[in-house]
XYZ file of C-alpha atoms in Angstrom:
625
model
C 31.875 0.547 46.305
C 34.621 0.390 48.889
C 35.776 -2.425 51.125
C 37.628 -2.466 54.438
C 40.319 -5.071 55.170
C 39.328 -7.092 58.227
C 42.219 -9.586 58.209
C 45.201 -10.550 56.137
C 43.058 -12.781 53.957
C 39.544 -11.435 54.121
C 37.830 -8.315 52.685
C 34.209 -7.467 53.484
C 31.802 -4.987 51.902
C 30.308 -3.050 54.813
C 28.239 -0.407 53.044
C 27.911 1.751 49.930
C 29.564 5.132 49.982
C 30.873 7.881 47.764
C 34.516 8.998 47.856
C 33.492 12.188 49.678
C 32.073 10.305 52.621
C 34.286 9.347 55.591
C 35.681 5.844 55.756
C 33.267 3.543 57.626
C 34.096 2.256 61.091
C 35.156 -1.375 61.193
C 32.455 -3.594 62.675
C 34.307 -5.839 65.127
C 31.343 -8.205 65.355
C 31.728 -9.180 61.666
C 35.376 -10.257 61.749
C 34.399 -13.936 61.783
C 31.153 -13.583 59.793
C 30.483 -15.444 56.581
C 31.387 -12.793 54.010
C 29.727 -12.614 50.585
C 32.961 -12.064 48.633
C 36.246 -13.631 49.705
C 39.668 -13.002 48.147
C 42.490 -15.409 48.981
C 45.569 -13.192 48.758
C 47.924 -16.178 48.921
C 46.479 -17.868 45.836
C 44.876 -14.836 44.155
C 41.502 -16.609 44.199
C 38.143 -14.821 44.398
C 34.992 -16.604 45.600
C 31.370 -15.476 45.975
C 29.614 -17.109 48.916
C 32.153 -19.950 48.756
C 31.546 -20.443 45.017
C 34.440 -20.039 42.603
C 34.107 -17.707 39.631
C 33.606 -19.179 36.192
C 32.638 -18.100 32.702
C 28.953 -18.283 31.850
C 28.716 -21.242 29.486
C 26.167 -22.484 26.989
C 23.234 -22.746 26.827
C 23.019 -19.760 29.208
C 25.609 -17.637 27.386
C 23.903 -18.254 24.028
C 20.434 -17.393 25.319
C 18.878 -14.739 23.090
C 17.777 -12.629 26.070
C 21.267 -12.688 27.622
C 22.708 -11.485 24.312
C 20.048 -8.757 24.016
C 20.913 -7.358 27.455
C 24.699 -7.831 27.594
C 25.708 -8.309 23.979
C 27.832 -11.169 22.577
C 30.542 -11.031 25.227
C 32.046 -13.332 27.820
C 30.444 -13.027 31.266
C 31.977 -14.032 34.584
C 29.602 -15.500 37.141
C 29.337 -17.507 40.337
C 26.698 -20.111 41.082
C 24.432 -18.898 43.878
C 22.064 -21.854 44.001
C 21.176 -24.977 42.028
C 17.684 -26.460 42.304
C 15.779 -29.132 40.408
C 14.460 -26.819 37.702
C 16.609 -23.709 38.100
C 20.207 -22.540 38.200
C 20.925 -19.170 39.775
C 24.023 -17.216 38.738
C 25.406 -13.916 39.994
C 27.090 -11.956 37.186
C 30.270 -10.475 38.588
C 30.711 -6.715 38.399
C 27.346 -6.080 36.737
C 24.810 -6.074 39.599
C 22.739 -8.545 37.604
C 21.554 -12.091 38.343
C 20.547 -14.815 35.911
C 18.043 -17.492 36.906
C 17.946 -20.166 34.224
C 14.820 -22.331 34.248
C 14.327 -25.588 32.384
C 11.228 -25.975 30.135
C 7.926 -25.653 31.976
C 5.692 -28.705 31.521
C 2.635 -26.985 33.005
C -0.183 -25.228 31.179
C -2.037 -22.114 32.229
C -5.085 -22.556 34.461
C -8.386 -22.840 32.600
C -10.645 -19.825 33.100
C -13.603 -20.814 30.879
C -15.529 -24.095 30.800
C -18.219 -23.775 28.090
C -17.198 -25.824 25.081
C -17.130 -24.024 21.748
C -19.438 -25.826 19.313
C -20.374 -23.896 16.150
C -23.639 -25.849 15.849
C -24.833 -24.929 19.357
C -23.977 -21.253 19.645
C -26.293 -18.779 21.345
C -28.104 -16.577 18.761
C -26.087 -13.566 19.920
C -22.895 -15.528 19.221
C -23.645 -16.772 15.705
C -21.150 -14.281 14.304
C -18.356 -15.909 16.361
C -18.665 -19.174 14.453
C -18.912 -17.361 11.118
C -15.686 -15.491 11.823
C -13.643 -18.125 13.645
C -14.585 -21.410 11.929
C -12.561 -20.818 8.713
C -9.471 -20.097 10.818
C -10.007 -23.058 13.144
C -10.537 -25.454 10.252
C -7.407 -24.132 8.524
C -4.972 -24.244 11.439
C -6.277 -26.135 14.492
C -7.506 -29.486 13.176
C -5.489 -32.353 11.667
C -3.284 -32.449 9.692
C -2.267 -28.864 10.530
C -2.211 -29.580 14.283
C -3.762 -31.872 16.882
C -7.495 -31.209 17.354
C -7.639 -28.249 19.719
C -10.794 -27.804 21.834
C -11.898 -24.227 22.439
C -13.875 -22.822 25.370
C -15.983 -19.726 26.031
C -17.209 -18.078 29.250
C -20.088 -19.742 31.071
C -22.414 -16.776 30.390
C -23.066 -16.194 26.659
C -21.998 -12.892 25.155
C -24.700 -10.312 24.537
C -25.690 -8.774 21.209
C -23.866 -5.561 22.185
C -20.512 -7.226 22.846
C -18.043 -6.287 20.135
C -14.967 -8.097 21.525
C -14.984 -11.802 22.396
C -12.272 -13.856 24.123
C -11.937 -17.625 23.913
C -9.178 -20.093 24.797
C -7.726 -23.134 23.083
C -6.922 -26.004 25.459
C -4.212 -28.629 25.524
C -5.799 -31.721 23.902
C -4.363 -34.128 26.504
C -3.638 -32.469 29.828
C -6.017 -29.508 29.618
C -5.075 -25.938 30.465
C -4.924 -22.886 28.211
C -2.543 -23.020 25.241
C -3.751 -20.127 23.105
C -5.909 -17.068 23.555
C -8.217 -15.948 20.746
C -9.593 -12.397 20.540
C -12.349 -11.684 18.003
C -13.530 -8.164 17.110
C -16.933 -8.150 15.422
C -16.968 -4.611 14.031
C -13.532 -5.070 12.415
C -14.224 -8.719 11.490
C -10.766 -9.773 12.576
C -9.152 -12.430 14.777
C -5.938 -12.074 16.773
C -4.373 -15.223 18.258
C -1.920 -15.227 21.178
C 0.337 -18.029 22.404
C 0.331 -18.570 26.173
C 3.989 -19.101 27.076
C 5.781 -19.783 30.342
C 8.680 -17.450 31.097
C 10.355 -17.946 34.465
C 7.350 -19.991 35.660
C 4.995 -17.113 34.904
C 2.560 -17.181 31.969
C 2.649 -14.468 29.316
C 0.788 -13.989 26.032
C 2.539 -13.376 22.735
C 0.632 -12.633 19.545
C 1.407 -15.034 16.712
C -1.359 -14.479 14.135
C -3.728 -11.827 12.807
C -6.469 -12.434 10.277
C -6.160 -8.737 9.364
C -2.648 -7.419 9.947
C -3.870 -3.834 9.559
C -5.648 -4.115 12.926
C -2.901 -5.832 14.886
C -0.726 -4.200 17.540
C 2.067 -6.554 16.565
C 3.509 -5.689 13.171
C 3.354 -8.721 10.884
C 4.235 -8.726 7.211
C 1.564 -10.338 4.994
C 2.955 -12.847 2.519
C 4.036 -11.396 -0.828
C 4.768 -14.712 -2.573
C 2.832 -16.007 -5.558
C -0.386 -17.928 -4.959
C -2.382 -20.598 -6.713
C -5.751 -19.089 -5.745
C -6.946 -15.664 -4.542
C -7.132 -14.963 -0.826
C -10.257 -16.032 1.043
C -12.346 -13.100 2.219
C -11.395 -13.715 5.857
C -7.668 -13.898 5.064
C -7.037 -11.116 2.569
C -4.712 -9.329 5.011
C -3.731 -12.262 7.246
C -0.202 -12.525 8.591
C 1.774 -14.576 11.076
C 1.451 -18.263 11.921
C -1.454 -19.745 13.861
C 0.570 -22.307 15.824
C 0.849 -23.762 19.325
C 3.366 -22.684 21.981
C 6.576 -24.628 22.482
C 8.328 -25.544 25.719
C 11.655 -23.756 25.921
C 14.042 -22.945 28.772
C 13.932 -19.360 30.001
C 16.707 -17.168 31.353
C 15.354 -14.589 33.817
C 17.689 -11.600 34.096
C 17.297 -9.392 37.163
C 19.151 -6.239 38.137
C 19.723 -4.568 41.483
C 17.561 -1.678 42.660
C 20.603 0.572 43.125
C 21.890 0.149 39.563
C 22.025 3.563 37.886
C 19.978 2.425 34.855
C 17.193 1.109 37.098
C 14.683 3.867 37.864
C 12.021 1.713 39.526
C 13.360 1.861 43.084
C 13.099 -1.945 43.353
C 14.773 -4.908 41.749
C 13.717 -5.336 38.120
C 13.626 -8.266 35.781
C 13.931 -8.175 32.023
C 10.815 -8.695 29.888
C 11.675 -9.682 26.299
C 9.669 -7.831 23.673
C 8.129 -11.061 22.403
C 6.018 -11.313 25.578
C 4.567 -7.869 24.885
C 3.565 -8.630 21.279
C -0.061 -7.648 20.840
C -0.214 -5.827 24.168
C 1.861 -2.823 23.062
C 2.195 -1.379 19.558
C 5.374 -2.502 17.818
C 6.311 1.184 17.546
C 6.776 1.264 21.348
C 8.754 -1.987 21.381
C 11.272 -0.864 18.766
C 14.256 0.824 20.372
C 13.157 0.061 23.946
C 14.083 -2.501 26.589
C 11.389 -3.399 29.111
C 11.961 -4.283 32.772
C 9.338 -5.136 35.407
C 9.587 -4.010 39.028
C 8.386 -5.768 42.171
C 4.949 -4.128 41.811
C 4.526 -5.817 38.393
C 4.778 -2.437 36.659
C 6.819 -2.541 33.451
C 9.100 0.287 32.342
C 10.362 0.763 28.814
C 13.805 2.354 28.642
C 14.705 3.807 25.217
C 18.087 2.934 23.755
C 18.712 6.511 22.587
C 19.699 9.004 25.242
C 19.900 12.754 25.452
C 23.322 13.943 24.260
C 23.607 16.581 26.994
C 22.285 14.776 30.074
C 23.009 11.183 29.083
C 19.541 10.251 30.356
C 16.651 8.672 28.455
C 14.342 11.350 27.079
C 11.262 9.469 28.230
C 10.119 6.350 30.048
C 7.236 4.134 28.941
C 5.274 2.875 31.965
C 3.013 -0.153 31.475
C 0.505 -1.194 34.140
C -1.246 -4.489 33.394
C -4.542 -5.444 35.018
C -5.121 -9.169 35.368
C -7.812 -10.414 33.010
C -7.869 -7.203 30.944
C -7.139 -7.071 27.230
C -5.617 -3.628 27.614
C -2.778 -2.144 29.615
C -2.508 1.380 30.984
C 0.444 2.780 29.047
C 1.975 6.157 29.879
C 4.792 8.090 28.263
C 6.627 10.200 30.851
C 9.156 12.876 29.941
C 12.251 12.392 32.105
C 13.893 15.531 33.476
C 16.360 14.167 36.069
C 17.201 11.138 38.230
C 17.571 10.976 42.018
C 20.904 9.196 42.282
C 21.453 9.441 46.055
C 19.623 6.955 48.267
C 18.470 8.044 51.695
C 18.497 5.646 54.621
C 14.683 5.618 54.560
C 14.656 4.657 50.877
C 17.125 1.840 51.455
C 14.945 0.637 54.325
C 11.917 0.649 51.994
C 13.591 -2.007 49.879
C 13.196 -4.525 52.695
C 9.611 -3.597 53.620
C 7.118 -6.047 52.123
C 3.410 -6.248 51.390
C 2.995 -9.814 50.175
C 5.046 -12.599 48.684
C 5.387 -12.895 44.907
C 6.980 -16.332 44.993
C 3.977 -18.136 43.491
C 3.688 -15.643 40.621
C 7.269 -15.101 39.523
C 9.476 -17.738 41.068
C 12.081 -15.024 41.598
C 14.415 -14.888 44.541
C 17.102 -12.668 45.961
C 19.625 -13.146 48.737
C 16.881 -12.716 51.368
C 14.720 -15.470 49.901
C 11.576 -15.175 47.826
C 10.983 -11.817 46.178
C 8.594 -9.519 48.049
C 6.381 -6.668 46.951
C 7.166 -3.217 48.349
C 4.731 -1.311 50.522
C 4.703 1.765 48.274
C 3.303 1.904 44.720
C 5.648 2.178 41.753
C 5.176 5.868 41.098
C 6.237 6.744 44.655
C 9.317 4.544 44.461
C 10.359 5.781 41.014
C 13.807 7.419 40.956
C 12.953 9.671 38.033
C 11.898 13.307 38.086
C 9.269 13.782 35.400
C 7.432 16.613 33.650
C 4.051 15.617 35.025
C 2.175 18.173 32.923
C 3.529 16.512 29.739
C 2.620 12.916 30.605
C 0.765 11.137 27.800
C -1.622 8.191 28.004
C -1.833 5.705 25.137
C -5.316 5.272 23.666
C -6.447 1.883 22.378
C -8.543 2.102 19.199
C -8.563 -1.692 18.692
C -10.959 -2.301 21.595
C -12.721 1.070 21.463
C -16.498 1.180 20.820
C -17.297 0.654 17.114
C -18.767 4.144 16.616
C -16.175 5.978 18.688
C -13.833 8.680 17.465
C -10.858 6.407 18.114
C -12.217 3.618 15.946
C -13.020 5.986 13.073
C -9.505 7.440 13.261
C -7.987 3.941 13.219
C -10.021 2.878 10.180
C -8.827 5.998 8.389
C -5.133 5.807 9.301
C -4.599 2.107 8.579
C -4.595 3.180 4.945
C -1.176 4.666 5.690
C 0.302 2.113 8.100
C -0.587 -0.851 10.268
C -2.039 -0.218 13.710
C 1.196 -1.485 15.279
C 2.890 1.676 14.018
C 0.118 4.117 14.936
C 0.262 5.541 18.469
C -2.644 7.672 19.661
C -1.899 9.718 22.790
C -3.841 11.875 25.183
C -2.437 14.205 27.839
C -3.161 12.907 31.324
C -3.878 16.470 32.461
C -6.593 16.758 29.791
C -8.258 13.586 31.061
C -9.068 15.441 34.300
C -10.601 18.443 32.509
C -14.187 19.485 33.237
C -14.746 20.132 29.519
C -16.010 16.944 27.765
C -14.508 18.074 24.439
C -11.065 18.331 26.042
C -11.435 14.945 27.757
C -12.343 13.209 24.480
C -9.767 14.971 22.312
C -6.892 13.038 20.725
C -3.867 15.197 21.522
C -1.265 13.433 19.389
C -1.162 10.672 16.769
C 2.284 9.404 15.837
C 3.130 7.366 12.752
C 6.851 6.892 13.506
C 7.614 4.708 10.506
C 6.430 7.522 8.230
C 7.825 10.297 10.483
C 4.369 11.823 10.436
C 2.316 13.277 13.302
C -1.279 14.440 13.581
C -3.330 16.227 16.209
C -7.018 16.878 16.682
C -8.417 20.402 16.445
C -12.100 21.276 16.136
C -12.986 17.622 15.617
C -10.599 17.207 12.671
C -7.182 15.624 12.316
C -4.517 18.154 11.365
C -0.954 17.448 10.306
C 1.707 18.588 12.756
C 4.381 18.549 10.045
C 2.324 20.459 7.449
C 0.461 23.142 9.380
C -2.148 23.861 6.695
C -3.150 20.252 5.947
C -5.911 18.224 7.538
C -7.376 14.808 6.798
C -10.195 15.067 4.293
C -13.683 14.233 5.588
C -16.181 11.914 3.907
C -18.565 14.721 2.941
C -15.849 16.443 0.898
C -15.046 13.181 -0.928
C -18.681 12.329 -1.656
C -19.099 15.708 -3.337
C -16.045 15.029 -5.529
C -16.241 11.442 -6.825
C -13.378 12.178 -9.247
C -10.939 11.942 -6.319
C -11.929 8.346 -5.584
C -11.545 7.494 -9.266
C -8.025 8.956 -9.392
C -7.042 7.056 -6.226
C -8.187 3.729 -7.612
C -5.345 1.241 -7.458
C -3.633 3.138 -4.611
C -4.958 1.419 -1.465
C -2.188 2.859 0.729
C -3.148 6.497 0.391
C -5.034 9.180 2.294
C -6.490 12.437 1.002
C -5.653 15.695 2.793
C -6.963 19.182 2.105
C -5.515 22.607 2.921
C -7.165 25.793 4.109
C -8.280 26.581 0.562
C -9.979 23.171 0.216
C -7.369 22.024 -2.288
C -7.009 18.229 -2.039
C -3.694 16.377 -1.963
C -3.006 12.663 -1.711
C -0.377 11.336 0.705
C 1.237 7.959 -0.057
C 3.818 6.102 2.046
C 6.892 5.400 -0.074
C 6.768 1.620 0.363
C 7.299 -1.230 -2.063
C 4.012 -2.451 -3.593
C 4.126 -6.132 -4.569
C 1.635 -7.760 -6.922
C 1.751 -11.513 -6.295
C 1.012 -13.698 -9.287
C -2.227 -15.638 -8.770
C -2.412 -18.764 -10.902
C -6.201 -18.932 -11.154
C -6.482 -15.160 -11.675
C -3.473 -14.168 -13.806
C -4.668 -10.613 -14.467
C -5.229 -9.693 -10.818
C -4.284 -6.208 -9.651
C -4.291 -6.998 -5.909
C -1.343 -5.410 -4.074
C 0.506 -6.425 -0.912
C 2.712 -3.805 0.741
C 6.260 -4.961 1.485
C 7.236 -2.759 4.425
C 10.827 -3.962 4.750
C 12.256 -3.634 1.246
C 12.419 0.172 1.124
C 12.671 0.813 4.853
C 16.163 2.294 4.471
C 15.115 5.081 2.101
C 15.278 8.610 3.495
C 11.948 9.741 2.016
C 9.075 8.134 3.906
C 6.052 9.485 2.054
C 5.079 11.457 -1.043
C 2.526 14.273 -1.175
C 0.894 14.935 -4.545
C -1.762 17.624 -5.237
C -4.793 17.028 -7.442
C -5.149 19.292 -10.445
C -7.816 21.974 -9.968
C -9.920 20.210 -12.614
C -9.679 16.921 -10.656
C -8.780 15.210 -13.919
C -5.308 13.989 -12.865
C -2.803 13.893 -10.003
C 0.109 16.303 -10.261
C 3.621 14.981 -9.632
C 5.869 17.695 -8.158
C 9.056 15.573 -8.275
C 10.616 12.846 -10.371
C 10.262 10.374 -7.483
C 6.523 11.058 -7.214
C 6.101 10.712 -11.006
C 7.962 7.401 -11.040
C 6.036 6.066 -8.051
C 2.649 6.991 -9.492
C 3.751 5.416 -12.782
C 4.674 2.209 -10.910
C 1.253 2.097 -9.252
C -0.550 2.638 -12.559
C 1.568 -0.126 -14.090
C 0.681 -2.557 -11.278
C -3.003 -1.611 -11.662
C -2.745 -2.363 -15.426
C -3.933 1.173 -16.171
C -1.963 1.501 -19.377
C -3.644 4.709 -20.595
C -2.735 6.727 -17.490
C 0.675 5.060 -17.486
C 1.305 6.356 -21.000
C 0.294 9.898 -19.933
C 2.835 9.785 -17.092
C 5.770 8.645 -19.214
C 6.496 12.161 -20.456
C 6.928 13.405 -16.854
C 9.666 10.942 -15.908
C 12.330 12.147 -18.319
C 15.627 13.151 -16.666
C 19.232 13.743 -17.662
C 20.570 14.032 -14.082
C 21.754 11.401 -11.657
C 18.888 9.626 -9.927
C 18.415 9.632 -6.155
C 18.244 6.406 -4.128
C 14.469 6.683 -4.027
C 14.213 7.165 -7.789
C 16.559 4.259 -8.482
C 14.583 1.972 -6.147
C 11.297 2.859 -7.855
C 12.836 2.412 -11.310
C 14.136 -1.045 -10.368
C 10.634 -1.954 -9.133
C 9.177 -0.841 -12.477
C 11.672 -3.105 -14.219
C 10.553 -6.135 -12.205
C 6.821 -5.806 -12.923
C 5.645 -9.070 -14.492
C 3.163 -8.201 -17.215
C 3.088 -9.783 -20.680
C 0.287 -7.599 -22.031
C 1.250 -5.919 -25.357
C 0.476 -2.499 -23.835
C 2.883 -3.315 -21.000
C 5.688 -4.005 -23.468
C 4.915 -0.727 -25.255
C 4.988 1.121 -21.908
C 8.424 -0.305 -21.099
C 9.770 0.960 -24.418
C 8.356 4.437 -23.792
C 9.918 4.539 -20.303
C 13.303 3.480 -21.709
C 13.163 6.209 -24.341
C 12.117 8.825 -21.790
C 15.077 7.961 -19.531
C 17.595 7.374 -22.305
C 19.537 10.517 -21.327
C 19.675 9.663 -17.622
C 23.110 8.463 -16.365
C 21.464 5.270 -15.138
C 21.037 1.974 -16.917
C 17.343 1.234 -17.432
C 16.550 -2.491 -17.421
């Protein structure tokens, strides 16, 4: 930006230009105008619209969203406007604004009005009470919380409806507090808080009765228990609570900022307001901003080393009242950095006001929607033929290919870290097989990818491996027997029909259950070994299908750990001879060995197994505890 001196004490920004462009002509009519930025050269004082600069102070500077966007640094700002519920700051030198709202006392507008009563449900809805009542009685009645009334749509659900939505209301003032989504075929419940952010209501998932089928990753509890899990809560995670009333700091950035590709002003959407809408895999490593068309873009933190640009952009289009969003992954090739006069003029063209929805303002007043859709305004140049569309197996029909794939792959990871993609170009194909094909399945936490060919899921990383089908397993019951006690595993076969079992290298915890002290139930702790370089182990079955072969010391130790946790002392003893080593152990091997040392088991065979393991590793340059 360049300014032109108009007087001895005033400097005005006339337009944006590059150094190659000629110096702009001084506009004589603006000599006495009210300038946006004023610099008093006598006192060395800078003001913005007659407001003096100051440091952004608490609580604004300590806001978690401000720190996420700008980092823990001091920010200079000027107050643009102060209203009853909002303070508006312009951040100097950053082309960003901050609008800080006090807590919103309102609740979301009620959409349903039929009271939920488990004793008066329509026959088609009897399953709703059977699934939801244990959760309601555990978390939404005193003393856990105030008694929360729930409502359903006026028209009862039909027998074919697999997904049901209901709302929990504020017990005093009414209005929606929580959103409850029930999936009959998966027998699971996902609960979302309805939160106000900048005077606009968003949903944020807080609880899942089955964390395997939740788009938000939530770690099930691994602590000891007095009693076994109830059937409805074996894989539950999160906290079924009520939303709080917190202040919100809305961060907006100018349309002409180089990092903004939307072609309009954008405002920052914290990841917590996308929990349950997008898989956690797409939230990690991305920052999401929403344009004036209410289209959200996810900008990855990592950039291409050569171009300095993001490798891709995630585009999220939300339809009001829909459980799903249209999510696209677009490969970015270049960015149109120069703005034409027509494009700058488009910024001021409006379609309708968004004041009632967002409460956002700019220097021209309430924020307006542009005339053109987001894709036309986008500053990016994309590889259109490579655009991918995210598929949603959670709300897919129960007998669909997507749902079957999800049920299979949640043995390896939670649904929040499974992304199923389809090429947009294939969706327009005349061939039904091409239209229904799953082009790519990513399991980023395991660094594993799959693709569909000939109706089967093939590994992208291991070209000759495909996921084993049920017919193959039914003909070989020995495989199921050998995989007993390994719930986080999936069987693959190669071109010669030789089976192999793939296991994520994650920490298996066996909580102590007071009323069932000899339980073998496992809970996967996804965080403890997240820093290990090896993400999964692949072990072939012996041709006789009498045992699992262990091609490495890490695989032998891990299988030994799983047999130990399953109290399978005979197989454990057979594995001891394969874990001997006189070389330094890797990080993975040391982590597994430490886990073996922490297994709580007072059975005499367990003590004997520990002695055998110590003898087997007596020559290793590692202390065995």
